[in-house]
Short mmCIF file of C-alpha atoms and ligand atoms in Angstrom, two decimals:
data_model
loop_
_atom_site.label_atom_id
_atom_site.label_comp_id
_atom_site.label_asym_id
_atom_site.label_seq_id
_atom_site.Cartn_x
_atom_site.Cartn_y
_atom_site.Cartn_z
CA MET A 338 135.48 43.14 77.80
CA ASP A 339 134.24 43.49 74.26
CA ALA A 340 130.73 44.56 75.28
CA TYR A 341 129.16 46.00 72.16
CA ASN A 342 126.32 47.95 73.70
CA GLY A 343 124.98 48.99 77.09
CA ASP A 344 123.14 51.56 79.08
CA LEU A 345 122.68 53.40 82.34
CA GLU A 346 119.20 53.47 83.83
CA LEU A 347 118.09 55.55 86.81
CA LEU A 348 115.02 55.27 89.01
CA ASN A 349 113.03 58.46 88.94
CA ASN A 350 110.74 59.86 91.68
CA GLU A 351 107.79 57.85 90.37
CA GLY A 352 109.75 54.61 90.67
CA ASN A 353 110.18 54.20 86.87
CA PHE A 354 113.39 53.77 84.93
CA GLU A 355 114.85 56.50 82.85
CA LEU A 356 117.40 55.72 80.21
CA VAL A 357 120.03 58.32 81.01
CA PHE A 358 122.74 56.96 78.74
CA GLU A 359 122.97 54.29 76.05
CA LYS A 360 125.53 53.18 73.49
CA GLY A 361 124.96 50.96 70.51
CA TYR A 362 121.15 50.56 70.77
CA PRO A 363 119.00 50.66 67.59
CA GLU A 364 117.32 54.05 67.25
CA ASP A 365 113.75 52.74 67.30
CA PHE A 366 114.43 50.96 70.57
CA VAL A 367 115.57 54.17 72.21
CA ARG A 368 112.49 55.90 70.84
CA GLU A 369 110.17 53.17 72.15
CA TRP A 370 111.78 52.94 75.58
CA PRO A 371 109.35 55.32 77.32
CA THR A 372 106.37 53.36 75.93
CA ILE A 373 107.29 50.00 77.53
CA PRO A 374 104.31 49.19 79.81
CA GLU A 375 105.13 49.71 83.47
CA ASP A 376 104.19 46.17 84.47
CA THR A 377 106.52 44.44 81.96
CA PRO A 378 108.94 42.17 83.87
CA LEU A 379 112.41 43.53 83.21
CA ILE A 380 115.70 42.17 84.42
CA THR A 381 116.70 45.65 85.62
CA LYS A 382 113.72 45.69 87.99
CA GLU A 383 114.88 42.47 89.60
CA VAL A 384 118.41 43.82 89.95
CA ILE A 385 117.11 46.88 91.71
CA GLN A 386 114.79 44.92 93.97
CA THR A 387 117.34 42.28 94.94
CA LYS A 388 120.24 44.77 94.92
CA LYS A 389 122.25 41.99 93.27
CA ALA A 390 123.99 41.76 89.88
CA PHE A 391 122.32 39.64 87.21
CA LEU A 392 124.72 37.83 84.87
CA CYS A 393 123.38 35.74 81.97
CA GLU A 394 125.96 33.86 79.94
CA ASP A 395 123.48 32.84 77.23
CA VAL A 396 120.30 34.83 76.56
CA GLU A 397 118.60 31.68 75.19
CA THR A 398 118.52 30.34 78.76
CA LEU A 399 116.67 33.33 80.20
CA PRO A 400 113.59 32.45 82.27
CA LYS A 401 110.24 32.67 80.46
CA LYS A 402 109.03 35.78 82.34
CA TYR A 403 111.76 37.80 80.60
CA ARG A 404 110.28 37.21 77.15
CA VAL A 405 110.17 40.88 76.24
CA ALA A 406 113.76 41.40 77.31
CA GLN A 407 114.83 38.25 75.54
CA SER A 408 113.26 39.25 72.24
CA PHE A 409 114.90 42.65 72.42
CA LEU A 410 118.28 41.11 73.19
CA ARG A 411 117.88 38.69 70.32
CA THR A 412 116.97 41.37 67.77
CA SER A 413 119.94 43.45 68.81
CA GLY A 414 122.17 40.41 68.30
CA ALA A 415 123.07 39.89 71.97
CA LYS A 416 124.22 36.55 73.24
CA SER A 417 125.18 37.48 76.82
CA VAL A 418 124.08 40.20 79.24
CA ALA A 419 125.29 41.60 82.57
CA ILE A 420 123.21 44.02 84.66
CA LEU A 421 124.63 45.50 87.86
CA PRO A 422 122.96 47.67 90.51
CA LEU A 423 124.14 51.24 91.09
CA LYS A 424 124.43 51.49 94.86
CA ILE A 425 124.76 54.65 96.89
CA GLY A 426 125.16 53.47 100.46
CA SER A 427 122.45 50.88 100.92
CA ASP A 428 120.16 52.46 98.30
CA VAL A 429 119.96 51.32 94.70
CA VAL A 430 119.42 54.28 92.40
CA GLY A 431 119.59 52.50 89.05
CA ALA A 432 121.46 49.91 87.03
CA VAL A 433 124.20 49.62 84.44
CA GLN A 434 123.87 47.06 81.62
CA PHE A 435 126.45 45.48 79.28
CA THR A 436 125.60 43.19 76.34
CA PHE A 437 127.93 40.93 74.37
CA ARG A 438 127.77 39.46 70.84
CA SER A 439 129.06 36.05 71.96
CA PRO A 440 128.15 33.88 74.95
CA GLN A 441 130.44 34.87 77.82
CA LYS A 442 131.98 32.95 80.58
CA PHE A 443 132.21 35.71 83.19
CA ALA A 444 135.54 35.22 84.92
CA ARG A 445 136.22 36.50 88.47
CA GLU A 446 138.28 39.44 87.12
CA ASP A 447 135.43 40.32 84.73
CA LYS A 448 132.99 40.46 87.64
CA ILE A 449 135.37 42.60 89.71
CA PHE A 450 135.92 44.90 86.74
CA MET A 451 132.17 45.33 86.07
CA ASN A 452 131.50 45.87 89.77
CA THR A 453 134.19 48.53 90.01
CA LEU A 454 132.73 50.26 86.97
CA ALA A 455 129.22 50.18 88.47
CA ASN A 456 130.56 51.57 91.75
CA GLN A 457 132.32 54.40 89.96
CA CYS A 458 129.14 55.22 88.05
CA ALA A 459 127.16 55.24 91.31
CA GLN A 460 129.70 57.55 92.96
CA ALA A 461 129.56 59.92 90.02
CA PHE A 462 125.75 60.01 90.26
CA ASP A 463 125.98 60.57 94.00
CA ARG A 464 128.10 63.66 93.38
CA VAL A 465 125.70 64.92 90.70
CA PHE A 466 122.69 64.42 92.98
CA ALA A 467 124.44 66.22 95.83
CA LEU A 468 125.33 69.10 93.53
CA GLU A 469 121.79 69.26 92.17
CA SER A 470 120.25 69.35 95.62
CA LEU A 471 122.82 71.95 96.72
CA GLN A 472 121.95 74.09 93.73
CA GLU A 473 118.27 73.65 94.47
CA SER A 474 118.63 74.70 98.09
CA LYS A 475 120.78 77.61 96.95
CA LYS A 476 118.01 78.67 94.58
CA GLU A 477 115.40 78.28 97.32
CA LEU A 478 117.52 80.33 99.71
CA GLU A 479 117.95 83.03 97.09
CA VAL A 480 114.19 83.19 96.53
CA ILE A 481 113.65 83.53 100.29
CA LEU A 482 116.33 86.20 100.68
CA LYS A 483 115.03 88.12 97.70
CA ASN A 484 111.53 88.21 99.14
CA VAL A 485 112.12 88.80 102.83
CA ALA A 486 110.92 92.16 104.07
CA ASP A 487 114.31 92.84 105.64
CA GLY A 488 117.38 93.83 103.72
CA VAL A 489 120.23 91.30 103.66
CA ILE A 490 123.88 92.00 102.87
CA ALA A 491 126.52 89.26 103.15
CA GLN A 492 130.25 89.81 103.22
CA ASP A 493 133.04 87.25 103.28
CA SER A 494 135.60 87.14 106.06
CA ARG A 495 137.61 89.89 104.30
CA ASN A 496 134.56 92.17 104.28
CA ILE A 497 134.06 91.75 100.55
CA LEU A 498 130.44 92.04 99.44
CA VAL A 499 129.18 88.63 98.27
CA TYR A 500 125.40 89.00 98.41
CA TYR A 501 122.72 91.64 98.77
CA ASN A 502 118.99 91.69 98.13
CA LYS A 503 116.74 94.34 96.61
CA THR A 504 115.39 95.45 99.98
CA ALA A 505 118.93 96.20 101.17
CA LEU A 506 119.53 98.38 98.11
CA ARG A 507 116.23 100.20 98.61
CA LEU A 508 116.76 100.79 102.33
CA LEU A 509 120.18 102.27 101.70
CA ALA A 510 118.89 104.42 98.80
CA CYS A 511 121.14 102.54 96.33
CA THR A 512 120.35 101.15 92.90
CA ASN A 513 123.38 98.92 92.36
CA ALA A 514 126.23 97.06 94.06
CA THR A 515 128.82 99.73 93.23
CA GLN A 516 126.84 102.24 95.24
CA LEU A 517 126.73 99.75 98.13
CA ARG A 518 130.48 99.27 97.93
CA THR A 519 131.10 103.01 97.98
CA LEU A 520 128.50 103.74 100.65
CA ASN A 521 129.51 106.94 102.46
CA ARG A 522 132.70 107.13 100.43
CA ASP A 523 130.76 108.90 97.70
CA THR A 524 128.20 111.13 99.41
CA SER A 525 126.91 113.00 96.39
CA GLU A 526 123.55 111.22 96.30
CA ARG A 527 123.18 109.62 99.71
CA GLU A 528 124.70 109.96 103.11
CA MET A 529 124.60 107.83 106.25
CA ARG A 530 124.65 109.36 109.68
CA ASP A 531 124.44 107.83 113.14
CA GLU A 532 121.56 108.34 115.58
CA LEU A 533 122.92 111.65 116.78
CA GLY A 534 123.39 112.91 113.24
CA ASN A 535 127.17 112.45 113.08
CA PHE A 536 128.76 111.28 109.83
CA ILE A 537 129.86 107.63 109.93
CA SER A 538 132.48 106.04 107.72
CA HIS A 539 131.93 103.08 105.36
CA GLU A 540 134.12 101.01 107.66
CA GLU A 541 131.99 101.80 110.69
CA ILE A 542 128.95 100.50 108.82
CA PHE A 543 130.42 97.40 107.22
CA HIS A 544 133.69 96.46 108.90
CA LYS A 545 132.29 95.69 112.29
CA LYS A 546 134.24 93.42 114.58
CA ILE A 547 132.45 90.11 114.80
CA ILE A 548 133.32 88.13 117.86
CA LYS A 549 131.97 84.63 118.22
CA HIS A 550 129.60 84.11 121.18
CA GLU A 551 129.27 87.86 121.70
CA PRO A 552 125.99 89.69 121.20
CA THR A 553 125.20 90.75 117.64
CA PRO A 554 126.58 94.23 116.91
CA GLN A 555 123.71 96.57 116.20
CA LEU A 556 123.82 99.94 114.51
CA ILE A 557 121.09 102.49 113.89
CA ILE A 558 121.68 104.80 110.96
CA GLN A 559 119.86 107.59 109.19
CA VAL A 560 119.91 107.23 105.42
CA ILE A 561 119.67 110.65 103.86
CA ASN A 562 118.54 110.40 100.25
CA LYS A 563 119.76 113.60 98.67
CA ARG A 564 117.78 113.14 95.48
CA THR A 565 114.39 112.80 97.15
CA ASN A 566 115.34 114.80 100.21
CA THR A 567 114.01 112.13 102.55
CA VAL A 568 115.39 110.42 105.62
CA ARG A 569 114.95 106.76 106.43
CA TRP A 570 116.01 105.10 109.68
CA VAL A 571 117.62 101.70 109.35
CA MET A 572 118.73 99.23 112.01
CA ILE A 573 121.62 96.99 110.95
CA LYS A 574 122.25 93.78 112.88
CA THR A 575 125.38 91.83 112.11
CA THR A 576 126.00 88.13 112.69
CA GLY A 577 128.94 85.88 111.88
CA ILE A 578 128.66 82.43 110.29
CA TYR A 579 131.56 80.10 111.00
CA HIS A 580 133.32 77.18 109.35
CA LYS A 581 133.46 73.89 111.27
CA ASN A 582 137.00 74.76 112.39
CA GLY A 583 135.75 78.01 113.95
CA ASP A 584 137.06 80.39 111.27
CA LEU A 585 134.75 83.20 110.18
CA PHE A 586 133.05 82.28 106.90
CA LEU A 587 130.36 84.91 106.27
CA ILE A 588 129.21 88.17 107.83
CA ILE A 589 125.45 88.62 107.52
CA ASN A 590 123.94 92.07 107.95
CA THR A 591 120.16 92.29 108.24
CA LEU A 592 118.66 95.69 107.66
CA GLN A 593 115.32 96.74 109.08
CA ASP A 594 113.34 99.85 108.29
CA ILE A 595 112.58 101.49 111.65
CA THR A 596 111.47 104.87 110.29
CA LYS A 597 107.93 104.52 111.68
CA THR A 598 109.13 103.57 115.15
CA LYS A 599 111.61 106.45 115.14
CA GLU A 600 108.92 108.88 114.01
CA LEU A 601 106.63 107.77 116.85
CA GLU A 602 109.50 108.07 119.30
CA ARG A 603 110.15 111.61 118.09
CA ARG A 604 106.46 112.45 118.37
CA LYS A 605 106.42 111.15 121.93
CA ASP A 606 109.46 113.27 122.82
CA ASP A 607 107.84 116.32 121.25
CA PHE A 608 104.65 115.49 123.08
CA ILE A 609 106.34 115.41 126.46
CA SER A 610 107.85 118.82 125.88
CA VAL A 611 104.61 120.30 124.50
CA ALA A 612 102.57 118.66 127.27
CA SER A 613 104.75 119.98 130.06
CA HIS A 614 104.61 123.44 128.53
CA GLU A 615 100.83 123.25 128.10
CA LEU A 616 100.29 122.09 131.67
CA LYS A 617 102.68 124.66 133.09
CA THR A 618 101.04 127.68 131.44
CA PRO A 619 97.66 127.52 133.23
CA LEU A 620 99.40 126.61 136.49
CA THR A 621 101.63 129.68 136.24
CA SER A 622 98.68 131.96 135.64
CA LEU A 623 96.70 130.28 138.43
CA LYS A 624 99.55 131.03 140.78
CA LEU A 625 99.71 134.61 139.51
CA PHE A 626 95.96 135.19 140.05
CA LEU A 627 96.17 133.61 143.51
CA ASP A 628 98.83 136.18 144.41
CA ILE A 629 96.71 138.98 142.96
CA LEU A 630 93.67 137.67 144.83
CA THR A 631 95.58 137.53 148.10
CA ASN A 632 96.69 141.14 147.60
CA GLN A 633 93.17 142.25 146.69
CA ILE A 634 91.75 140.64 149.84
CA GLU A 635 94.52 142.07 151.99
CA GLU A 636 93.91 145.52 150.57
CA HIS A 637 90.12 145.11 150.60
CA HIS A 638 89.76 145.64 146.82
CA TYR A 639 86.74 143.34 146.64
CA SER A 640 85.45 144.83 143.40
CA GLU A 641 88.36 143.17 141.55
CA THR A 642 88.19 139.76 143.25
CA GLU A 643 85.37 138.44 141.13
CA ARG A 644 87.37 139.00 137.93
CA SER A 645 90.41 137.21 139.39
CA ILE A 646 88.30 134.29 140.53
CA GLN A 647 86.78 133.99 137.04
CA LYS A 648 90.27 133.95 135.48
CA MET A 649 91.31 131.25 137.92
CA LYS A 650 88.24 129.23 137.04
CA ASP A 651 89.08 129.54 133.34
CA GLN A 652 92.61 128.34 133.88
CA THR A 653 91.44 125.46 136.07
CA GLN A 654 89.04 124.46 133.31
CA ARG A 655 91.87 124.54 130.78
CA LEU A 656 93.97 122.29 133.01
CA GLN A 657 91.03 119.98 133.45
CA ARG A 658 90.52 119.76 129.67
CA LEU A 659 94.17 118.91 129.06
CA ILE A 660 94.14 116.23 131.71
CA THR A 661 90.86 114.77 130.39
CA ASP A 662 92.46 114.56 126.93
CA LEU A 663 95.46 112.76 128.38
CA THR A 664 93.25 110.27 130.19
CA ASP A 665 91.18 109.74 127.03
CA VAL A 666 94.26 108.94 124.93
CA SER A 667 95.38 106.39 127.47
CA ARG A 668 91.83 104.94 127.63
CA ILE A 669 91.71 104.61 123.82
CA GLN A 670 95.11 102.97 123.94
CA LYS A 671 93.71 100.34 126.29
CA GLY A 672 90.51 100.05 124.24
CA LYS A 673 88.41 101.31 127.14
CA LEU A 674 86.57 104.33 125.82
CA ASP A 675 83.17 103.35 127.22
CA LEU A 676 80.20 104.98 125.52
CA ARG A 677 77.06 105.96 127.43
CA ARG A 678 74.55 105.96 124.63
CA GLU A 679 71.19 107.69 124.67
CA GLU A 680 68.84 108.98 122.00
CA PHE A 681 68.94 112.71 121.29
CA LEU A 682 68.82 115.20 118.43
CA LEU A 683 72.30 115.90 117.15
CA GLU A 684 71.43 119.39 115.87
CA GLU A 685 70.34 120.40 119.38
CA LEU A 686 73.61 119.23 120.85
CA ILE A 687 75.45 121.26 118.19
CA THR A 688 73.44 124.39 119.08
CA ASP A 689 74.26 123.89 122.77
CA THR A 690 77.95 123.34 122.04
CA ILE A 691 78.11 126.51 119.94
CA GLU A 692 76.40 128.47 122.71
CA GLY A 693 78.79 127.08 125.29
CA LEU A 694 81.83 128.07 123.24
CA ARG A 695 80.62 131.49 122.10
CA LEU A 696 82.67 133.31 124.70
CA ASP A 697 85.87 131.35 123.94
CA ILE A 698 85.45 131.82 120.19
CA SER A 699 84.27 135.41 120.38
CA GLY A 700 86.69 136.50 117.65
CA HIS A 701 84.80 134.50 115.01
CA GLU A 702 81.27 134.56 113.70
CA ILE A 703 79.76 131.06 113.98
CA VAL A 704 76.96 130.35 111.50
CA PHE A 705 74.89 127.20 112.02
CA GLU A 706 72.90 125.86 109.07
CA LYS A 707 70.42 123.26 110.31
CA LYS A 708 69.16 121.34 107.28
CA ALA A 709 67.58 118.30 108.90
CA SER A 710 66.49 116.77 112.13
CA LEU A 711 69.08 114.19 113.20
CA PRO A 712 68.04 111.68 115.86
CA VAL A 713 71.07 109.68 116.96
CA ASN A 714 71.87 107.09 119.59
CA ALA A 715 75.18 108.27 120.92
CA ASP A 716 77.22 109.36 123.92
CA LYS A 717 76.23 113.01 124.45
CA PHE A 718 79.36 114.03 126.30
CA ARG A 719 81.61 112.40 123.67
CA MET A 720 79.72 114.09 120.83
CA TYR A 721 80.07 117.42 122.60
CA GLN A 722 83.82 116.69 122.79
CA VAL A 723 84.01 116.07 119.02
CA VAL A 724 82.04 119.14 118.00
CA SER A 725 83.82 121.43 120.42
CA ASN A 726 87.23 120.15 119.26
CA LEU A 727 86.34 120.88 115.62
CA LEU A 728 85.06 124.34 116.55
CA THR A 729 88.09 125.24 118.69
CA ASN A 730 90.44 124.03 115.95
CA ALA A 731 88.52 126.08 113.37
CA SER A 732 89.00 129.17 115.52
CA LYS A 733 92.62 128.34 116.43
CA TYR A 734 93.70 127.88 112.83
CA SER A 735 91.85 130.77 111.16
CA PRO A 736 92.22 134.55 111.51
CA LYS A 737 89.97 136.47 113.86
CA GLY A 738 86.98 138.07 112.15
CA THR A 739 86.46 135.18 109.69
CA LYS A 740 83.38 132.99 109.64
CA ILE A 741 83.02 129.42 110.89
CA ILE A 742 80.17 127.64 109.13
CA VAL A 743 78.61 124.58 110.75
CA THR A 744 76.06 122.46 108.85
CA ALA A 745 73.92 119.52 109.93
CA SER A 746 72.27 117.49 107.19
CA LYS A 747 71.13 114.00 106.21
CA LYS A 748 72.69 111.90 103.47
CA ALA A 749 72.17 108.21 102.62
CA GLY A 750 70.48 107.54 105.95
CA LYS A 751 73.28 109.14 107.92
CA ALA A 752 73.76 112.36 109.81
CA VAL A 753 76.45 114.52 108.21
CA VAL A 754 78.02 117.38 110.17
CA SER A 755 80.56 119.79 108.72
CA VAL A 756 82.65 122.53 110.31
CA GLN A 757 84.21 124.93 107.83
CA ASP A 758 86.80 127.62 108.46
CA PHE A 759 88.61 130.09 106.22
CA GLY A 760 92.02 129.75 107.79
CA ILE A 761 95.48 128.36 107.09
CA GLY A 762 94.24 125.06 105.63
CA ILE A 763 96.06 121.71 105.65
CA ALA A 764 98.37 120.38 102.94
CA LYS A 765 97.16 117.24 101.14
CA ASP A 766 99.90 114.98 102.54
CA GLN A 767 99.02 115.97 106.10
CA GLN A 768 95.27 115.48 105.83
CA LYS A 769 95.23 111.83 106.95
CA LYS A 770 98.03 112.22 109.46
CA ILE A 771 96.32 114.87 111.59
CA PHE A 772 93.95 112.17 112.87
CA GLU A 773 96.89 110.14 114.15
CA LYS A 774 97.97 110.16 117.76
CA LEU A 775 100.05 113.18 118.85
CA TYR A 776 100.34 114.50 115.32
CA GLN A 777 100.77 118.21 114.76
CA VAL A 778 101.54 119.80 111.42
CA GLU A 779 105.29 120.41 111.34
CA ASP A 780 105.49 124.09 110.34
CA LEU A 781 102.87 125.04 112.91
CA LYS A 782 104.77 123.83 115.90
CA LYS A 783 106.89 126.90 116.17
CA GLN A 784 103.83 129.10 116.25
CA THR A 785 101.88 129.59 119.43
CA HIS A 786 98.87 127.37 118.91
CA SER A 787 98.14 125.71 122.17
CA GLY A 788 97.31 122.02 121.95
CA PHE A 789 98.77 118.55 122.21
CA GLY A 790 97.85 117.07 118.87
CA MET A 791 95.40 114.81 120.75
CA GLY A 792 92.06 116.41 119.93
CA LEU A 793 91.53 115.00 116.45
CA PHE A 794 92.87 111.59 117.41
CA ILE A 795 90.31 111.42 120.23
CA ALA A 796 87.53 112.80 117.99
CA ALA A 797 88.31 110.22 115.29
CA GLU A 798 88.22 107.38 117.85
CA ILE A 799 84.89 108.59 119.24
CA ILE A 800 83.34 108.80 115.77
CA LYS A 801 84.74 105.40 114.76
CA GLN A 802 83.33 103.76 117.89
CA HIS A 803 79.94 105.24 117.04
CA GLY A 804 80.07 103.60 113.61
CA GLY A 805 80.66 106.88 111.77
CA GLU A 806 83.41 108.40 109.66
CA ILE A 807 85.52 111.52 109.97
CA TRP A 808 87.61 113.29 107.32
CA VAL A 809 88.79 116.66 106.15
CA GLU A 810 88.69 118.52 102.86
CA SER A 811 91.11 121.38 102.70
CA LYS A 812 93.29 123.62 100.58
CA LYS A 813 96.40 125.16 102.05
CA GLY A 814 95.85 128.86 102.64
CA LYS A 815 92.13 128.70 101.83
CA GLY A 816 90.64 126.92 104.84
CA SER A 817 89.42 123.51 105.91
CA THR A 818 86.12 121.69 106.21
CA PHE A 819 85.94 118.83 108.68
CA PHE A 820 83.13 116.31 108.19
CA PHE A 821 81.79 113.51 110.30
CA THR A 822 78.90 111.11 109.87
CA LEU A 823 76.84 109.19 112.42
CA PRO A 824 74.22 106.48 111.90
CA LEU A 825 70.71 107.85 112.40
CA VAL A 826 68.17 106.22 114.68
CA LYS A 827 65.51 104.52 112.59
CA GLN A 828 62.27 106.52 113.02
CA LYS A 829 59.39 104.49 114.41
CA LYS A 830 56.37 104.67 112.16
P1 LIG B 1444 96.02 120.35 118.41
O1 LIG B 1444 95.87 120.25 119.88
O2 LIG B 1444 97.45 120.47 117.98
O3 LIG B 1444 95.11 121.33 117.78
P2 LIG B 1444 94.45 118.35 117.04
O4 LIG B 1444 94.52 116.86 117.13
O5 LIG B 1444 93.16 118.96 117.36
O6 LIG B 1444 95.62 118.89 117.97
O7 LIG B 1444 94.90 118.76 115.59
C1 LIG B 1444 96.05 118.16 115.02
C2 LIG B 1444 96.71 119.10 114.03
O8 LIG B 1444 95.86 119.26 112.89
C3 LIG B 1444 96.89 120.51 114.56
O9 LIG B 1444 98.11 120.62 115.25
C4 LIG B 1444 96.89 121.32 113.27
O10 LIG B 1444 98.16 121.27 112.69
C5 LIG B 1444 95.96 120.55 112.35
N1 LIG B 1444 94.59 121.15 112.31
C6 LIG B 1444 93.51 120.75 113.01
N2 LIG B 1444 92.42 121.48 112.70
C7 LIG B 1444 92.81 122.37 111.76
C8 LIG B 1444 92.14 123.40 111.00
N3 LIG B 1444 90.85 123.66 111.17
N4 LIG B 1444 92.89 124.10 110.12
C9 LIG B 1444 94.19 123.84 109.94
N5 LIG B 1444 94.87 122.88 110.61
C10 LIG B 1444 94.21 122.15 111.50
#
């Protein structure tokens, strides 16, 4: 149509025009475009508002309000101008402008031609916008997937790996995609086993049958990292994503680290077996002494009966202690460890506890170093429980004939009690864990130390509820010192 220059303008998010394309404009005009004041009446604005094309056969006849536009058109040598809206659906996203060197009589075909051109431009923009927003949502999705705590692995319908995030790599002890693709095909550095410890093939992990409308297949695996010699438990859930026509499009595997849950489960299983053994032992000896007692009475050996009765009392006490511990753990679990507080001197309670345990701990020499008077407001019975647990542990985990040193002192307005033994000690990595529920140091389990792994957990809870702290300092093979603190009662002046 012999147009000699023109442009494409788009509305941006702020409602202003952006010159996205121009041809034939003087350079200084293009440079000045962004500086045109926002409130200047422009023909383009009217086109966008009215959603109608604006055709001007002679720029000299332009209405007065378009002075700025008119002067520009004049200086660029334009005689006629046509501005058409770019419509996407019912929205106008911008405008296309054509200018002519001679006054035009716009014929019907010219109008159709310009309209078609504007429509094609609008469609092209529509596609670009759609692509941009698709790319943006893709980027957003990638950011989310990268940062989720769970691992994500996506495969296409032919089981080919198309996406994975860092967490997935970490959970499966891999550092790159090749290792993921060869998972359990190359077992030199890592190996996957099922819950029972049986080897599982790559196909069993990744080529699961996905059936629409059926529950998500779920697999629990152990990831054995051969370099670090560690085991991690991972739960893999698999879901299918479908095309509109129902064909499988993507297979999404989400991977969750369930090592902690598994560890607790294992501890509970261990606990049940230890607990039943612990409860059975005193019962068996009770039964034995009952038989002996019956015989002694039948045969009138009364001199021996007292000893048998004492043994039975001891065993009953042991049973009682175990059951009290069990009840305490369940109370703590429910947050119901009620404290009956009263004021007393902590050092006196320690002396009494030591006296009470002297017979049980007769193989050790207990030394008590009282360095201060410690008035506390606490539950006497619970404090007795803590001290006696620390003392029994000290004797259980140190050789007979060694010393157990107990100290009671004051530091920073708090009572500090320590119980030191010269026994097997506790490795650094176990020192926090022993205060956890049902925790027993691994290599000790095979040995015959009676106990549930509940004592320290209960002691720690009691101390915490009293506003104190409990910790251990220890060196493997050299012995351990357990400490706890309690707030002191403020002395009345
Ligand atoms: P347990 O009934 O097994 O003694 P505890 O909760 O009292 O339960 O102790 C937890 C674990 O901490 C014990 O199984 C033991 O491995 C370790 N432990 C506790 N006290 C000592 C100590 N004085 N020396 C070495 N190890 C200890």
